[in-house]
Coordinates of C-alpha atoms in Angstrom, one line a residue:
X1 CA 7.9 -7.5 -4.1
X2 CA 11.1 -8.3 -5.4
X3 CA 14.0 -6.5 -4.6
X4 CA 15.9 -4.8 -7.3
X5 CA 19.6 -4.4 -7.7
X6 CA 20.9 -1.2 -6.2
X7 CA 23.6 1.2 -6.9
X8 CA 28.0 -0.1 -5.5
X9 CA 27.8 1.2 -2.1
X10 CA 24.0 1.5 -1.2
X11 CA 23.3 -1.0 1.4
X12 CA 19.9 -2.3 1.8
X13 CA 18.2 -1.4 5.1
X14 CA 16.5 -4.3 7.0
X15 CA 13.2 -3.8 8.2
X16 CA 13.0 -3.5 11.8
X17 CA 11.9 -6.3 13.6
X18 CA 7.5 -5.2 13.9
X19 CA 4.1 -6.2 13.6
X20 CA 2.0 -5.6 10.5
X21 CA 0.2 -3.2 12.5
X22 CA 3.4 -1.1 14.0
X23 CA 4.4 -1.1 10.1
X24 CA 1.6 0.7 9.1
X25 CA 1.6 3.1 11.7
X26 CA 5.6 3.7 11.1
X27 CA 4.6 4.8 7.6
X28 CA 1.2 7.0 8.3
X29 CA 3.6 9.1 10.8
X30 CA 5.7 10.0 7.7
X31 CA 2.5 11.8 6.2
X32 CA 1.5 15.3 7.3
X33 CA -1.3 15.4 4.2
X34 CA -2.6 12.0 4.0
X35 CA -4.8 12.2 0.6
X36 CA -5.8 8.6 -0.3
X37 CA -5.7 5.0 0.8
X38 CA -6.2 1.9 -0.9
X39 CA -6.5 -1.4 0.8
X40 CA -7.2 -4.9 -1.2
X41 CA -7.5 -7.7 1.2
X42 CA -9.1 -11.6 0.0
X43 CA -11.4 -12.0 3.0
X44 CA -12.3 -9.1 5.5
X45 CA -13.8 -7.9 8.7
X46 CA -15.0 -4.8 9.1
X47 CA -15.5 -4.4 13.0
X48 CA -11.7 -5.3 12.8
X49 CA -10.8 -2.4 10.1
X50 CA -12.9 -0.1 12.1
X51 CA -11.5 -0.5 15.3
X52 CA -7.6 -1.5 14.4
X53 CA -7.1 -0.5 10.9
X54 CA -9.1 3.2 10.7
X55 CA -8.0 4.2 13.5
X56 CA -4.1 3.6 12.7
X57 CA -4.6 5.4 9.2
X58 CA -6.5 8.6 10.3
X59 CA -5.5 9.4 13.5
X60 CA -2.7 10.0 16.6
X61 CA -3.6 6.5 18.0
X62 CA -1.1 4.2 19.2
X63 CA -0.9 0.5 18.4
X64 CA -2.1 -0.7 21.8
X65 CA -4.7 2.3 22.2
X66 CA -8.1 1.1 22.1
X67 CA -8.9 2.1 18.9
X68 CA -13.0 2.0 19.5
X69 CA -13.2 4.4 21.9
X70 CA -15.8 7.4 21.3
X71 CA -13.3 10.0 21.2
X72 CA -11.4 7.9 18.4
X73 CA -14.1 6.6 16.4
X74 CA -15.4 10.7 16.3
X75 CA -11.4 11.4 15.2
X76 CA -11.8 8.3 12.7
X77 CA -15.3 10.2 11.0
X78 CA -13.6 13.6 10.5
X79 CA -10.6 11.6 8.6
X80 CA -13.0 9.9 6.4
X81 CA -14.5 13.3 5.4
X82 CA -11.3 14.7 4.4
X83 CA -9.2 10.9 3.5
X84 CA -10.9 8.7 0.8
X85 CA -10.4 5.3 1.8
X86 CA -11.0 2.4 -0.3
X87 CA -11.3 -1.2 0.5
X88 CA -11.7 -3.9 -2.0
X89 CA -12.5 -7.2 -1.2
X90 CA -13.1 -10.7 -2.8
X91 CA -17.0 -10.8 -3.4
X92 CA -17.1 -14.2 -2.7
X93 CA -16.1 -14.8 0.3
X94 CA -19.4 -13.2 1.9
X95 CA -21.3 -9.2 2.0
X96 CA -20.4 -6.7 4.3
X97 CA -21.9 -3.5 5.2
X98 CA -20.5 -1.1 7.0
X99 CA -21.7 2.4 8.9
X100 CA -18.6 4.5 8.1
X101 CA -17.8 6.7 5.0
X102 CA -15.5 4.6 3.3
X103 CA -15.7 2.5 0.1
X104 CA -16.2 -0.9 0.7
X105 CA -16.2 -3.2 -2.9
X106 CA -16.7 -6.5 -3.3
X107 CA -14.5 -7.7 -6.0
X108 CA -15.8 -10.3 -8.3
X109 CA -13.6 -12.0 -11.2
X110 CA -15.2 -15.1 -13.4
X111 CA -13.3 -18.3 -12.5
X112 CA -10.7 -16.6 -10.1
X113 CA -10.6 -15.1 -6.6
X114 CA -9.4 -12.1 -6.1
X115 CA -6.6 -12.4 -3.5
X116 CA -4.3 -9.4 -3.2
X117 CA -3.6 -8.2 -0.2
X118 CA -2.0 -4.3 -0.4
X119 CA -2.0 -1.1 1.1
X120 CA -1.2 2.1 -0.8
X121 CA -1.1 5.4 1.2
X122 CA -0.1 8.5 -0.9
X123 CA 0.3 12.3 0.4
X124 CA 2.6 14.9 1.2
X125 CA 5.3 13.8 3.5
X126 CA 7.1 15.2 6.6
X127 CA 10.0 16.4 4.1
X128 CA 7.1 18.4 2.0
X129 CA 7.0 16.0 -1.3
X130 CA 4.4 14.3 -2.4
X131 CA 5.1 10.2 -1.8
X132 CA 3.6 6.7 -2.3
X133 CA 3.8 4.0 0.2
X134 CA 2.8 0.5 -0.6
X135 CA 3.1 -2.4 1.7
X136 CA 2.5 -5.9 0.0
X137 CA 1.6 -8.4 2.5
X138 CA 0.2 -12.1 3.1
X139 CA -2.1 -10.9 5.4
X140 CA -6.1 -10.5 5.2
X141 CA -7.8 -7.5 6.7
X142 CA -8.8 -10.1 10.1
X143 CA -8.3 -10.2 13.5
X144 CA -6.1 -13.2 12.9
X145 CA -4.4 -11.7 9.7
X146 CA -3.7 -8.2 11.8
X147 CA -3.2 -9.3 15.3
X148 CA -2.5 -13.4 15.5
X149 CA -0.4 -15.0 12.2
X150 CA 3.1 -15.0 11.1
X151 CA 2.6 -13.0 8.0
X152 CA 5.2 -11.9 5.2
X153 CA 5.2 -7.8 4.8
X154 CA 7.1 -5.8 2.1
X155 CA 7.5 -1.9 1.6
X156 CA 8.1 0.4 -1.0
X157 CA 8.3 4.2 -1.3
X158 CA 8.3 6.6 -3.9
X159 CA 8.2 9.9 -5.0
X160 CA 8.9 9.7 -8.3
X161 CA 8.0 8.4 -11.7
X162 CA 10.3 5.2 -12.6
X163 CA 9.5 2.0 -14.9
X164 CA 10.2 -0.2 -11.8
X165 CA 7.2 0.3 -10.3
X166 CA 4.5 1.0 -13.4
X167 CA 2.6 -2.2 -12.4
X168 CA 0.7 -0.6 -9.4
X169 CA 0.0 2.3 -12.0
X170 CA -1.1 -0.7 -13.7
X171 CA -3.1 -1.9 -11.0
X172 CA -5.0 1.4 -10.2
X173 CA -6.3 1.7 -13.6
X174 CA -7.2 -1.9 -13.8
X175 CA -9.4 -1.7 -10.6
X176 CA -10.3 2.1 -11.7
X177 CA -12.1 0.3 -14.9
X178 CA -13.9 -2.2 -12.6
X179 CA -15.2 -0.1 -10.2
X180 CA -18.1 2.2 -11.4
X181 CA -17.0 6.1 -11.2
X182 CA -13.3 4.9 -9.0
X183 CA -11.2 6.1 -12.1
X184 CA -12.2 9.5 -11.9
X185 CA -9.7 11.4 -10.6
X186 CA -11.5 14.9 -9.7
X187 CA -13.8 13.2 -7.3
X188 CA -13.9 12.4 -3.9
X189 CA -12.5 8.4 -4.4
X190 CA -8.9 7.1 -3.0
X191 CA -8.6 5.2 -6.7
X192 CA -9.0 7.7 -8.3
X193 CA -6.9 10.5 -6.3
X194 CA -4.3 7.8 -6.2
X195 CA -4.7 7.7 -9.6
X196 CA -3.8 11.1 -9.8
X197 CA -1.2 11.6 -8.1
X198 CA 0.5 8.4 -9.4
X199 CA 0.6 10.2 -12.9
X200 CA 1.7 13.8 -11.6
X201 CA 4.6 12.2 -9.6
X202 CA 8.3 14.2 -10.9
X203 CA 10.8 12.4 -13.4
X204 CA 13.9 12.7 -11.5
X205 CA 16.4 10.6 -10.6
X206 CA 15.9 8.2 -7.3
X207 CA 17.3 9.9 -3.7
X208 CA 20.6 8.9 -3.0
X209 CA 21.3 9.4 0.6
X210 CA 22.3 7.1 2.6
X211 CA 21.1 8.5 6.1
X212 CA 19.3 6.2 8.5
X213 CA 17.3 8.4 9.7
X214 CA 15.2 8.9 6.2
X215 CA 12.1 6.4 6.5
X216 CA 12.4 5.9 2.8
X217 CA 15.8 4.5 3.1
X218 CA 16.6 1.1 1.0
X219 CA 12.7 0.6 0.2
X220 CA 12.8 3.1 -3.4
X221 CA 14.1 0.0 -5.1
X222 CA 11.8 -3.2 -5.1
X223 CA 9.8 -3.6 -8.3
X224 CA 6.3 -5.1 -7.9
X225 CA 5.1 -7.7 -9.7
X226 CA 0.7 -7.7 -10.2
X227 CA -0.8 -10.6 -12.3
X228 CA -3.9 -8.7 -13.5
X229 CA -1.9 -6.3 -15.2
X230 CA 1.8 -8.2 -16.2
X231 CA 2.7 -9.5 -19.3
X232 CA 4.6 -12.3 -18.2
X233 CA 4.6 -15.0 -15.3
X234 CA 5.5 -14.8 -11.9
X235 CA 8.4 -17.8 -12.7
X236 CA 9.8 -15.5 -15.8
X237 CA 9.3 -12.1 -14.0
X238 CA 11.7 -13.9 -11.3
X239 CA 14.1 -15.3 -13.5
X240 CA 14.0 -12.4 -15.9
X241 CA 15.1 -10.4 -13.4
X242 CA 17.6 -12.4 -11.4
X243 CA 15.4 -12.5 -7.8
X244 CA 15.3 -16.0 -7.3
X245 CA 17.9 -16.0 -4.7
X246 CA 16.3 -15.6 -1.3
X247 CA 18.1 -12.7 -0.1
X248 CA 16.2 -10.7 -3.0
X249 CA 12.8 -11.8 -2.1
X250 CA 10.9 -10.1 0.5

């Protein structure tokens, strides 16, 4: 993520200082209608994901709850009947099955590995409109990636329809087109709801406010950059753009 230049006189908010895992529970809170969630991760474990990552996306839990107790894991099955989650892996890096109700793809791509590591949340939000959240990390879905590395973590939000961020509409489609049936958007898949509501959100002009207190505040303005789906380098994206200097980079 990149971050783009913002309007004289709006400051950009510095993350709190967090875990990967704190993040994602900062941003789920913000939700009261969680409809779909996307997660691409390089390698993956899901005893990990269903203990620590589930639990953090579809329920009250806190981060240092023990997210496989009975009463949780029953909490984690009733989200999974009403949340489609999606997790999309690279194929080669081994098979995985998994007892739970939520997609689990292997991804594979001749010559390359498929190495992105996101998570996109979309739903209505505490303030009643319909959002997007999408955290861009370095981090695999793994105990070590989740719990034990330094990893890098950038945020976005957004509520409305913008060419800054019409790469991870992009990016939907591309994996919607790879994945048998993911693209639909009527049925009961988090690509495809995503999908969705990525093309229904409002033309408007980005919110303004400066209050603190708004979890959306100085995250609306990074653009992403997604090499299945650009049209240019990473090194021209960057220089295009005028991100080089580190300050801009997240």
């Amino acid at each position: 993520i990149a971050e783009d230049e913002q309007p004289q006189g709006q400051p950009v908010t510095p993350p709190p200082s967090a875990t990967l895992r704190s993040r994602i529970l900062h941003a789920r809170r913000q939700f009261i209608d969680l409809q779909a969630v996307l997660l691409t991760t390089y390698t993956f474990d899901p005893e990990v994901f269903a203990t620590g990552g589930l639990p953090l996306l579809l329920t009250d839990i806190g981060v240092e709850d023990d997210g496989g107790s009975r009463a949780v894991q029953h909490e984690v099955q009733a989200g999974l009947a009403k949340t489609p989650v999606c997790v999309c892996y690279d194929g080669g890096t081994g098979h995985h099955v998994t007892g739970l109700r939520y997609s689990l793809v292997p991804m594979a791509i001749e010559r390359r590995s498929f190495h992105a590591k996101m998570i996109v949340m979309a739903g209505k939000g505490t303030d009643g409109l319909t959002w997007i959240w999408v955290m861009v990390t370095s981090a695999n879905i793994t105990r070590a990636g989740w719990s034990e590395n330094l990893e890098v973590v950038g945020e976005l939000w957004l509520s409305t329809a913008d060419w800054r961020h019409r790469h991870l509409g992009d990016f939907l489609s591309w994996l919607g087109d790879r994945i048998p049936g993911a693209g639909e958007e009527q049925s009961f898949n988090a690509i495809g709801r995503l999908l969705q509501i990525y093309r229904n959100l409002p033309v408007r002009m980005l919110r303004r406010e400066t209050a603190p207190k708004k979890w959306w505040h100085g995250y609306q303005y990074p653009r992403l950059y997604i090499s299945p789906v650009a049209k240019c380098s990473f090194p021209q994206f960057l220089r295009a753009h005028k991100t080089s200097r580190a300050r801009q980079l997240t």
